[in-house]
Coordinates of C-alpha atoms and ligand atoms in Angstrom, one line a residue:
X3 CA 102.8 3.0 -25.9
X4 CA 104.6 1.4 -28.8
X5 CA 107.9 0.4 -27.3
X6 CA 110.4 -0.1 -30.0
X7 CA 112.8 -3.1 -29.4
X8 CA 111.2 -3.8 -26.1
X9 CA 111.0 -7.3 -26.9
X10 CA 114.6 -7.8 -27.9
X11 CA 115.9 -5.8 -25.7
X12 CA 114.7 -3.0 -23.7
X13 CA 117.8 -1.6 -21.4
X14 CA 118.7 0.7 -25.3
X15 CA 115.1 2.2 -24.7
X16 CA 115.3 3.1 -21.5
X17 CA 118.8 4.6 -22.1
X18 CA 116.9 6.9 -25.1
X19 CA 114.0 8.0 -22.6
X20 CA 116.6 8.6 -19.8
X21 CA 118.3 10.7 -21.7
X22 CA 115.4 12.4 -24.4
X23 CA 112.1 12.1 -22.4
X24 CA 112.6 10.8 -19.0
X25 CA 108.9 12.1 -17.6
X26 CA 106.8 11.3 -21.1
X27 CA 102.9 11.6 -21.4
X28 CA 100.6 9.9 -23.6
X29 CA 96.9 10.8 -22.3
X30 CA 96.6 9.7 -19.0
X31 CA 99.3 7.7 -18.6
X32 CA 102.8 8.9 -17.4
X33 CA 105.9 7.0 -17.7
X34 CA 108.8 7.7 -15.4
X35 CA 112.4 6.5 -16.3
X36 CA 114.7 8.7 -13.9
X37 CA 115.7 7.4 -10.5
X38 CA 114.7 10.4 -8.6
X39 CA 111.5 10.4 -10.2
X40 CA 110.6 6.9 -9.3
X41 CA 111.9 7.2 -6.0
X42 CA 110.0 10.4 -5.6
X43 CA 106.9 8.7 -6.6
X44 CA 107.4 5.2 -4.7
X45 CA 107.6 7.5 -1.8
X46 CA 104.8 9.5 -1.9
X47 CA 102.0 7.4 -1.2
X48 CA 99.3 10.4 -0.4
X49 CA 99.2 11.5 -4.3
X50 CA 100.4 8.2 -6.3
X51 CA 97.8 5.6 -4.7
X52 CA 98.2 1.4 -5.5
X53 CA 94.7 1.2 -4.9
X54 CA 93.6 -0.2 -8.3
X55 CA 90.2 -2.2 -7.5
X56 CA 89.0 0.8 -7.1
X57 CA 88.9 1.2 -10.4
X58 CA 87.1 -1.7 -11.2
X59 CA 83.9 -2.0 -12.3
X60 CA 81.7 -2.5 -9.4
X61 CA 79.9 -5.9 -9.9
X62 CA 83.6 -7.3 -10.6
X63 CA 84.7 -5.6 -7.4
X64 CA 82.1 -7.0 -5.2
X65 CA 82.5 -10.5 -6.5
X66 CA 86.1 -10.2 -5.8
X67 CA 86.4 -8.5 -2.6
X68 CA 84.2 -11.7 -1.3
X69 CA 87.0 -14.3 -2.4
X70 CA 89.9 -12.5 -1.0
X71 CA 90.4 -8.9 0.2
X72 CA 92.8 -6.7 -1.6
X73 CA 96.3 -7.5 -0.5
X74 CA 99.2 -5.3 0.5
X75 CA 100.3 -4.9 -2.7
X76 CA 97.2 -2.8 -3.3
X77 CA 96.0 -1.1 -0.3
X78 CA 97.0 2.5 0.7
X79 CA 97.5 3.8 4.6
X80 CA 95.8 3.2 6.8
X81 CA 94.4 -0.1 6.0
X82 CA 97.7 -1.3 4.2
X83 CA 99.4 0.0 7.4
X84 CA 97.6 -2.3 9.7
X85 CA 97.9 -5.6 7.2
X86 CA 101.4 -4.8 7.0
X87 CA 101.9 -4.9 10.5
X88 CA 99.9 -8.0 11.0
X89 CA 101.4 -9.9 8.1
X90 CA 105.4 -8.9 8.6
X91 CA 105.2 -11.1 12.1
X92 CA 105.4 -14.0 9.6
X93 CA 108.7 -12.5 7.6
X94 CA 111.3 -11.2 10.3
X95 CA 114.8 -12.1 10.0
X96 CA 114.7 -14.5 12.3
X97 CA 111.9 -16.7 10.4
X98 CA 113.1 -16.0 7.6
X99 CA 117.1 -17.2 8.5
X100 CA 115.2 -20.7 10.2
X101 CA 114.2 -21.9 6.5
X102 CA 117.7 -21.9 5.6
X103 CA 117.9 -25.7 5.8
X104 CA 115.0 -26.4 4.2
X105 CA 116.0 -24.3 1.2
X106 CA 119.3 -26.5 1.0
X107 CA 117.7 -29.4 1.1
X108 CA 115.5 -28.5 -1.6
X109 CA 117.7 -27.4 -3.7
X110 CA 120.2 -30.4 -3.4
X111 CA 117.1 -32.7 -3.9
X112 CA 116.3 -31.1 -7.1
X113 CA 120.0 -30.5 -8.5
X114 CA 120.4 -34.5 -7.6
X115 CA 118.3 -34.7 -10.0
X116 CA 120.4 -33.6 -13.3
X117 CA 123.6 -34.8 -11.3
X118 CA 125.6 -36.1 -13.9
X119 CA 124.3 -34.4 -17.1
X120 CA 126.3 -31.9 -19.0
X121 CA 123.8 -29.9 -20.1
X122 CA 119.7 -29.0 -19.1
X123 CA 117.5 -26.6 -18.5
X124 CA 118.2 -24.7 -15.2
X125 CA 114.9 -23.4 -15.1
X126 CA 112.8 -27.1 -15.3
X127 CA 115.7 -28.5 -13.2
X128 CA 116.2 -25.8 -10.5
X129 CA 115.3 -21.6 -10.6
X130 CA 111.2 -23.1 -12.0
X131 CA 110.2 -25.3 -9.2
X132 CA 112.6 -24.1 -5.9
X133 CA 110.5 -20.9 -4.8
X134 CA 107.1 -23.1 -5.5
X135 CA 108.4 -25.3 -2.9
X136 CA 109.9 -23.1 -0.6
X137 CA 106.7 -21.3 -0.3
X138 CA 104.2 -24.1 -0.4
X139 CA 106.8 -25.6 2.8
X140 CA 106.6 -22.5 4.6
X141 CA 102.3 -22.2 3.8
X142 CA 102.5 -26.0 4.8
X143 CA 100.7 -27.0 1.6
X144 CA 101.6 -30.6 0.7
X145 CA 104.1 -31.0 -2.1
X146 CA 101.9 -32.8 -4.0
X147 CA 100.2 -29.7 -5.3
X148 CA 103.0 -28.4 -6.2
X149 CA 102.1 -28.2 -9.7
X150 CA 98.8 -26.6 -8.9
X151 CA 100.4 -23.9 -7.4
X152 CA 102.9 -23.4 -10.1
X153 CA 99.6 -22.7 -12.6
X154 CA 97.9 -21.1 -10.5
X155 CA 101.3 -18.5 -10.0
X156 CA 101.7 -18.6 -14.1
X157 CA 97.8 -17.2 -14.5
X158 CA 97.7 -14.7 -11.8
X159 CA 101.7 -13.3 -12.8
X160 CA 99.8 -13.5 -16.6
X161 CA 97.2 -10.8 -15.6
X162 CA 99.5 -8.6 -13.3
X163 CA 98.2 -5.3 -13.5
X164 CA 96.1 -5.3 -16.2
X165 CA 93.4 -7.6 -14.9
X166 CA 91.9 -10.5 -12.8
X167 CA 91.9 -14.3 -13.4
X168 CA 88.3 -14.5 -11.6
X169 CA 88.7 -18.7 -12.3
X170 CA 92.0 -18.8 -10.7
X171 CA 91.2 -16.6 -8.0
X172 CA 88.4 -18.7 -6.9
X173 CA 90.1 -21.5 -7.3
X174 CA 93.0 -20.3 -5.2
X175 CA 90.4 -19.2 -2.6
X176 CA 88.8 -22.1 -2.2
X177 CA 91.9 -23.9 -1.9
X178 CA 93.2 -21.7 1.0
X179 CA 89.9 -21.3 3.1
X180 CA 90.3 -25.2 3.0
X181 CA 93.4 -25.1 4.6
X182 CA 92.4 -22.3 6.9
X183 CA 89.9 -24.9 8.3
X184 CA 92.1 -27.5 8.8
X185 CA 94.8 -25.4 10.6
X186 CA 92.1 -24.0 12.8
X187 CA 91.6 -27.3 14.2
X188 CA 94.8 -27.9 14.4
X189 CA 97.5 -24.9 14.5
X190 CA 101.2 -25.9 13.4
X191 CA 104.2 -23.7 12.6
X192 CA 103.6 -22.6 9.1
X193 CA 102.9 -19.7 7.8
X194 CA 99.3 -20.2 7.4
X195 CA 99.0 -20.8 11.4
X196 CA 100.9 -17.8 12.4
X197 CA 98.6 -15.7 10.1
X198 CA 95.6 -17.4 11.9
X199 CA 97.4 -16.2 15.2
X200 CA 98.6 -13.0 14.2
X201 CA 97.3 -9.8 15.9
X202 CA 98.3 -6.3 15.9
X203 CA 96.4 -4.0 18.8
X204 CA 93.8 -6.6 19.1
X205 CA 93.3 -6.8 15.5
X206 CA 93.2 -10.3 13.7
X207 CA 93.4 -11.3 10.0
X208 CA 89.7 -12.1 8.4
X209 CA 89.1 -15.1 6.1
X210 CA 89.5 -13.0 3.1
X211 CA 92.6 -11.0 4.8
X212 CA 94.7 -14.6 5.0
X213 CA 93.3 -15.3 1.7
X214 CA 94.2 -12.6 0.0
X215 CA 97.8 -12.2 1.3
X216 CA 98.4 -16.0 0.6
X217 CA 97.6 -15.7 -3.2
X218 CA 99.5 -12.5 -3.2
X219 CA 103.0 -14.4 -2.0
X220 CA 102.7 -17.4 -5.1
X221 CA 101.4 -14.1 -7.2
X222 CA 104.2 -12.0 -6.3
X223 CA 107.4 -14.5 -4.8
X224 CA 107.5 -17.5 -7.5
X225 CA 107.9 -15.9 -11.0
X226 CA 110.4 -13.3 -9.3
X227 CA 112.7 -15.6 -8.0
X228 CA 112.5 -17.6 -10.8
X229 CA 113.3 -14.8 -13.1
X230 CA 116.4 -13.5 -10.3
X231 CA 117.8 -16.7 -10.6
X232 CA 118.0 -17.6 -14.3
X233 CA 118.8 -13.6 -14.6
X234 CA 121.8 -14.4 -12.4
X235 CA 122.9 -17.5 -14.9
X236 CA 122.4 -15.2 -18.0
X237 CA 124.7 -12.4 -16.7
X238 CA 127.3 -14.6 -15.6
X239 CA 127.5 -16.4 -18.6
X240 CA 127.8 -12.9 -20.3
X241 CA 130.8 -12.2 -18.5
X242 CA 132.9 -14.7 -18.2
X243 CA 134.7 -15.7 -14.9
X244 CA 132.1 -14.9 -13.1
X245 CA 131.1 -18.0 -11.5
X246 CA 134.9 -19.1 -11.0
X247 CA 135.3 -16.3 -9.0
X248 CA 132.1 -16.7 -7.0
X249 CA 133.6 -20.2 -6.6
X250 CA 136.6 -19.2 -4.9
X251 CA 135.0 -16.2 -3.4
X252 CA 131.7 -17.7 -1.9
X253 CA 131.6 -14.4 0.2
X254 CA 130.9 -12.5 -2.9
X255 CA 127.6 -14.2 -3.6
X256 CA 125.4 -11.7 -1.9
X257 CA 127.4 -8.9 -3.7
X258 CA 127.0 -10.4 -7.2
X259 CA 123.2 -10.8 -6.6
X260 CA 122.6 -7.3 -5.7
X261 CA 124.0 -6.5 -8.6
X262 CA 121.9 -8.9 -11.5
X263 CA 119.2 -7.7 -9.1
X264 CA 120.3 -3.9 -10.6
X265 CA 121.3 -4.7 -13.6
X266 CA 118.8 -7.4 -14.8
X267 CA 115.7 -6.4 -12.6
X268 CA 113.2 -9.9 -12.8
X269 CA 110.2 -6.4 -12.3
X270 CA 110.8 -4.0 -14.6
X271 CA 108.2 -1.7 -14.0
X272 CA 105.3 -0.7 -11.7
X273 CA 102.4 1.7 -11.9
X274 CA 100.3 3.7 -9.6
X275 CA 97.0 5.8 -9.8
X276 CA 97.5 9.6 -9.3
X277 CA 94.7 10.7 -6.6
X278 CA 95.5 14.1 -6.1
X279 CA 97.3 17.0 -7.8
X280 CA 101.0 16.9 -7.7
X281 CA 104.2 17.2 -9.8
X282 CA 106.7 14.8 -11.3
X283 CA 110.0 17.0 -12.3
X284 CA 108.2 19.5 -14.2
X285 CA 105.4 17.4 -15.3
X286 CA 101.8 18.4 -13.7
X287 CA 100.0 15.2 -13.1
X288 CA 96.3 15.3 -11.7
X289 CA 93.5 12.5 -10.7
X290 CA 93.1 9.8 -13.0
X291 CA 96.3 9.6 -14.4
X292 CA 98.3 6.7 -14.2
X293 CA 102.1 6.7 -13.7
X294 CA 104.5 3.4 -15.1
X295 CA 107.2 3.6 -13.2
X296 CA 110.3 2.0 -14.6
X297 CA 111.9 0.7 -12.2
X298 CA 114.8 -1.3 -14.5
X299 CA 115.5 2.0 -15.9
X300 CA 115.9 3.9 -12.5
X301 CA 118.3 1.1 -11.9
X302 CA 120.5 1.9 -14.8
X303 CA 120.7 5.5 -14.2
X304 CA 123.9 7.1 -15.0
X305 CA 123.2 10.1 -12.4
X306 CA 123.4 7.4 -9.5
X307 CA 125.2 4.3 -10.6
X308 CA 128.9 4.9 -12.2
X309 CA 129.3 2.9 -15.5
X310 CA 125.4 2.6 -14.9
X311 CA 125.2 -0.1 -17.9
X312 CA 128.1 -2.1 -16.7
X313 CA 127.9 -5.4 -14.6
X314 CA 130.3 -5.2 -11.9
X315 CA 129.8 -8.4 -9.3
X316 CA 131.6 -6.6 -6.6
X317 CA 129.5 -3.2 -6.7
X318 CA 130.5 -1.0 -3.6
X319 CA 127.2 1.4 -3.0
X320 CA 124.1 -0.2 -4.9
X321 CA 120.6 1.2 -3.5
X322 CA 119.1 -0.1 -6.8
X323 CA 114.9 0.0 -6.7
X324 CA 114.5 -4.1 -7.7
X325 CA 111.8 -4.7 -4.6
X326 CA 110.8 -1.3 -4.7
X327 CA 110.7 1.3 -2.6
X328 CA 108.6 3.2 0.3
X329 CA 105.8 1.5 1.9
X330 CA 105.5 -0.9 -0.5
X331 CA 109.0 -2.5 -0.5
X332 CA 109.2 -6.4 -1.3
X333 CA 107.8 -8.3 2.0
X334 CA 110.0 -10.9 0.7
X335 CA 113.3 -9.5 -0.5
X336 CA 115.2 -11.3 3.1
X337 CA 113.6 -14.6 1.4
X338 CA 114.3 -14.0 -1.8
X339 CA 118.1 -13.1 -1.1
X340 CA 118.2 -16.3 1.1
X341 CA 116.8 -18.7 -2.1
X342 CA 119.4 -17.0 -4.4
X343 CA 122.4 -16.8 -2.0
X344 CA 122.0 -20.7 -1.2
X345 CA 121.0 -21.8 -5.0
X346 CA 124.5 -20.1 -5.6
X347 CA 126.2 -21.4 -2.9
X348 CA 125.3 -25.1 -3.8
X349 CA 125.8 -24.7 -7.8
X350 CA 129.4 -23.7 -7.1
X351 CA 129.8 -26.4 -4.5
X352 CA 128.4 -28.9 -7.0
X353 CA 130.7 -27.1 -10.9
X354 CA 133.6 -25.5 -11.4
X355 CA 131.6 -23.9 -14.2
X356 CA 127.9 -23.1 -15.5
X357 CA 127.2 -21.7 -18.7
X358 CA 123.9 -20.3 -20.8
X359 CA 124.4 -22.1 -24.1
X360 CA 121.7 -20.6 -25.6
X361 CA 120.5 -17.3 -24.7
X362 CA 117.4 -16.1 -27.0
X363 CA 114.7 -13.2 -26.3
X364 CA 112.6 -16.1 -27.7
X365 CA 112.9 -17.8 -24.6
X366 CA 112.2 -15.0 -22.0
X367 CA 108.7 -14.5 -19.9
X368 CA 106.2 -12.8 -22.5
X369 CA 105.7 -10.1 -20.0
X370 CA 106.4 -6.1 -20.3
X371 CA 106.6 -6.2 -16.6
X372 CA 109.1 -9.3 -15.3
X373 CA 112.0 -9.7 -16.9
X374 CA 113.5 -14.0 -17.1
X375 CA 114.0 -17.0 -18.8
X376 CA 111.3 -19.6 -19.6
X377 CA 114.3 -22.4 -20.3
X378 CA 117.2 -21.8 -20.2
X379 CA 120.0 -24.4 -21.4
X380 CA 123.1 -24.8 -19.7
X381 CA 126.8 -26.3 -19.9
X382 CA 128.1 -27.5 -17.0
X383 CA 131.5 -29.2 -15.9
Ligands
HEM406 C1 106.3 -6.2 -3.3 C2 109.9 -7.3 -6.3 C3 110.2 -11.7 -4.3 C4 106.3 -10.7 -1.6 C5 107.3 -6.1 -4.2 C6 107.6 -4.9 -5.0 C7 108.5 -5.3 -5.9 C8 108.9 -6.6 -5.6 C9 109.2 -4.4 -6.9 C10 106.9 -3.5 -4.9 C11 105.8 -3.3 -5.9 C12 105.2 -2.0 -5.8 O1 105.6 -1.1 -5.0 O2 104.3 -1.7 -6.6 C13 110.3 -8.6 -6.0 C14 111.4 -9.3 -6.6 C15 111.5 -10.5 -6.0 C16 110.4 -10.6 -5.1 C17 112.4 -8.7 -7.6 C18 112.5 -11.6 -6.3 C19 113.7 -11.5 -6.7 C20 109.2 -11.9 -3.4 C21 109.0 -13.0 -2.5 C22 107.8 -12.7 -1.8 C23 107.4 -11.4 -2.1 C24 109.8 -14.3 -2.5 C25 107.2 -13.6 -0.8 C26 107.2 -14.8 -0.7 C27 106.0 -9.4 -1.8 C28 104.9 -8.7 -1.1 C29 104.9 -7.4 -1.6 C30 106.0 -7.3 -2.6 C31 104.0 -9.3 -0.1 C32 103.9 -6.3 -1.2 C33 104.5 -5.5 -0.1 C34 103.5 -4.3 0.2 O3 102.7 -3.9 -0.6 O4 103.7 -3.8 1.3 N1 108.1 -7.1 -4.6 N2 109.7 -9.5 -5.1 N3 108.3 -10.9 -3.1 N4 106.6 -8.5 -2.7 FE1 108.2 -9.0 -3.8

């Protein structure tokens, strides 16, 4: 669908379908911009399916499905049921709460860095490469391919939804079935080791499974962070005050996140395959067609949000839709909090003030789906 301004800006379009043609249908393909919709649809796994291989064609199927299974993100019930189960051992508060230090660390190591310098780019320096390390430290893959891993994230996030990176994906594989060996021999505490151990009713994770869901956590936790975090610098910026009060409010932190998590959503949009007849509003929707579901937009609903298109850092009642919703919601929303709340927490230890000097659509991720900054200069004193 041509999206008018979508590159510029695309909160003035959503506003318009909101408002003029919040279920619209081109073809096949439905695209949803109310929050009741989208929440109606997120929940309802039985008719709106996320089982896209299945639509591949099936040479390209077969040669994939023997790299990696399909992850999580993916799978329907039953089978996504049982992988979910298996892989959520490794994400429970608790584990997720014990890499707090090492996220500090991090982050002080790579703010050390610029320490001194008046102005850089936040997303080189800091938002870019903190979640590649974070989750190569908790996979227990050596910092030295740390760069790797960054490209290999950049070309799957590239293809998201709309394709597969066959060279990437069998270079990721190979990479991870690799380390799979060598933590067979010799089982640690990462994250790769407690996949190895997991089991659920007797059930363990294949080759492929452990595969499949580590490619899925660079695929789906790097770029998304990234993008939350410069989000968070952009919006403060735009209303200034914002980080002197987080300053001398530190408490407020998790608040204010929440909130550029609603009001600048680093996924803007999902999509599911219709697999039975049902009904969106009024709209009839039948096998075959495929819904975009907009979750940026839901998240700027007047009907549910007051002063819906106003950031307001200390935001009583927010159930925005930023990891989703249903079955499906973001494995790694306790992680990604945790990254954000302590990159905060140590930027307003380290400035009294951090400002965007240079904000330019230009300089955003050329993606209809995630929303961020590629660089992003800053001022800061
Ligand atoms: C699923 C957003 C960070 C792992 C999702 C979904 C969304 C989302 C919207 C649901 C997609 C759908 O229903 O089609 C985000 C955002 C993040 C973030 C906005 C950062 C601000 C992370 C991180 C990880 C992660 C750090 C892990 C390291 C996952 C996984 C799923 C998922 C495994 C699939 C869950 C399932 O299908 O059951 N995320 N995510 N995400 N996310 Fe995240």
């Amino acid at each position: 669908m041509e999206i008018p301004g979508y590159r510029e800006e695309p909160f003035e379009w959503y506003r318009k379908m909101r408002s003029e043609n919040p279920v619209y249908r081109e073809d096949n393909n439905v695209y949803i911009f109310k929050y009741r919709d989208v929440t109606a649809v997120l929940d309802d796994y039985r008719t709106f399916s996320s089982q896209f291989r299945d639509l591949m064609a099936p040479e390209m199927r077969r040669q994939l499905d023997e790299l990696s299974s399909p992850s999580i993100l993916i799978l329907d019930p039953p089978k996504h049921t049982k992988l979910r189960n298996l892989v959520s051992r490794a994400f429970t508060p608790m584990k997720i709460a014990s890499y707090e230090p090492e996220i500090r660390k991090i982050t002080n190591a790579l703010l050390d860095v610029v320490d001194g310098r008046s102005t850089f780019d936040i997303v080189k320096a800091l938002t870019y490469p903190l979640p590649v390390l974070v989750i190569s430290k908790i996979l227990g893959v050596p910092d030295r391919d740390m760069e790797k891993f960054k490209e290999w994230s950049d070309n799957l996030v590239r293809v998201l939804g709309f394709g597969v990176d066959m060279d990437t994906e069998r270079e990721m594989a190979q990479y991870f079935s690799g380390l799979i060996d060598e933590r067979k021999h010799s089982l640690s505490d990462d994250l790769i080791s407690l996949l190895i151990r997991a089991e659920v009713d007797g059930e363990h994770l294949t080759r492929q499974e452990i595969i499949g869901f580590s490619i899925l956590l660079l695929a789906a936790g790097n770029e998304t962070t990234t993008n939350l975090l410069s989000n968070a610098i952009v919006t403060f910026s735009e209303h200034p005050g914002s980080f002197e009060r987080l300053r001398e409010e530190r408490s407020l932190i998790p608040t204010a996140i929440e909130e550029v998590l609603r009001y600048r959503s680093p996924v803007q949009s999902t999509r599911r395959l219709v697999k039975r007849e049902g009904r969106i509003g009024d709209m009839k929707v039948e096998p075959g067609d495929f819904i975009f579901v907009y979750l940026q937009s839901a998240n700027r609903d007047e009907d549910v949000f007051p002063n819906s298109e106003e950031f307001i850092i200390d935001r009583k009642e927010n159930r925005h839709v930023a990891f989703g919703e249903g079955i499906h919601f973001c494995l790694g929303a306790p992680l990604a909090r945790l990254e954000a709340r302590v990159a905060m927490e140590e930027l307003t230890k380290r400035y009294g003030d951090i400002r965007a000097v240079h904000v330019s659509p230009e300089d955003r991720v050329d993606s209809f789906i995630m929303y961020g900054y590629r660089r992003l200069e800053v001022q800061a004193s």
